[in-house]
Amino acid sequence: MKKNLIALAVAAAFVVPGMAFASTNDVFAPANSNNDTGPILYGYAQITGAQQWGTSTNGSAPGSNGLVFGANRIRLGVKGEAVPGVTYNIEAGWDGAAISGSTGAPNSGNLLNDGLGNGGNASIINAWLNYAPVPFAQLEVGKFKLPVGNEYVSKAGNELPFVFRSMAQSLLPGRSAGAMIHANDVMGTGIGYAVGIADDTSFDEYNAYNWTASNSMPFGSGQSGYLNGSGNYIAFARLDYDFMGPLLKAEVSGSRMSLGSVSANNGGFGLPTPALSQTAIYTWNVGVHGGMMGIHYEASYTNMTSGRSFGTHNMTEYGINIYNNQGMLATDWNVGLGVNLHQMTLTPSWLDIEPAVRFDSFSINDHNGYDAKIDNTTVGLNYFVNPNNPHAAEVQLNYIIPTARQGKFGVYNGTNYGGVFGSNGAPINGMAYNTLMLQFQAGF
């Protein structure tokens, strides 16, 4: 009897706290539950090594050639349900930590990923609240990824079949602060939508919507620039349809950001910079993705137009970039395919591998002769340690081949490197030179 009481006490010591923990942390608790369902801690890390070759083209000086180690993404977040129908997510990121071959500004060395991220500095990349009084009209407010771009929206960073996303990310609004009405599936029809408004800048660096690149002047004046808006905004919308479950999903999305007028000589250099009239940036994207029985595919086309050329016209005599009103057009199209051999029952569970290939084509023209084009072909191999939880631990091997460098791309004229990109530059996620990347991922 004494032994039974001791056993019961030991069991209670383990089972009762476990039941209490489960009851207060289940984010999928019934709608009539009054329990605090959170917070749930989650995160992952991607440790990346890369090597490039042939880092000299068009007469430019060679860039860095050595092996680089860094963290493509390090994420840590908390999420949960505050009360039934109200969820939250706060996520910190240390993206792009030490992933460049040099430590200067974007084009000062042979950068990988064009410095995307916050240079390894910690920042809150997502912080939003979602109110869902009815499932077909939910309200999300805060800082979040604007729902423009097929691959950008449909794939989380730890679920990508390749180390980097496509170069189309250069043309998207990325993350901003705002509000949107959305739903993933309206009344069981398979139709999803999102529509909203956000501050007129992207918080992600080096894309077309970032205010330092577009000179969009997102802050007003008055008592404080951060408490008085400029009166310009990003409007965005997305419509998607689930045709045949996981086999085929299609999406069309778009955004428009106002660019306020800017007076001449606003840079403070006293140079003959032309006044910039009020205009706007437009982006639209169409894409499909899906798969079945181990075959996964994705394809998309992105078009970005602007009434302003920003940072593309190089002033040789001053060595700086200026803006002009001649406008700009940029496009990207990409198609990718992955084949999971274990899901196709061709390999055992301990050899869960997935060969993958993607072709990505980016072009840009600022209507002033500074056009450029670059294509990247990526050949990859993914290995998943546990097929039942593939993204908890995986290894990715990518070899990226720049198959076209056309137009005035890094052209050396004896004085400087003109063109839209510098001698070692490329769009976000683009590679100017042959690149081998090996990435290790683990998460929880």
CSV table of C-alpha atoms in Angstrom, one decimal, residues 13 30 115 141 351 386:
chain,number,residue,atom,x,y,z
A,13,ALA,CA,4.0,15.2,-9.6
A,30,PRO,CA,-12.1,25.5,-28.2
A,115,GLY,CA,22.9,42.7,-47.3
A,141,VAL,CA,-2.9,45.3,-37.4
A,351,LEU,CA,17.6,9.1,-46.9
A,386,ASN,CA,13.4,13.4,-40.0
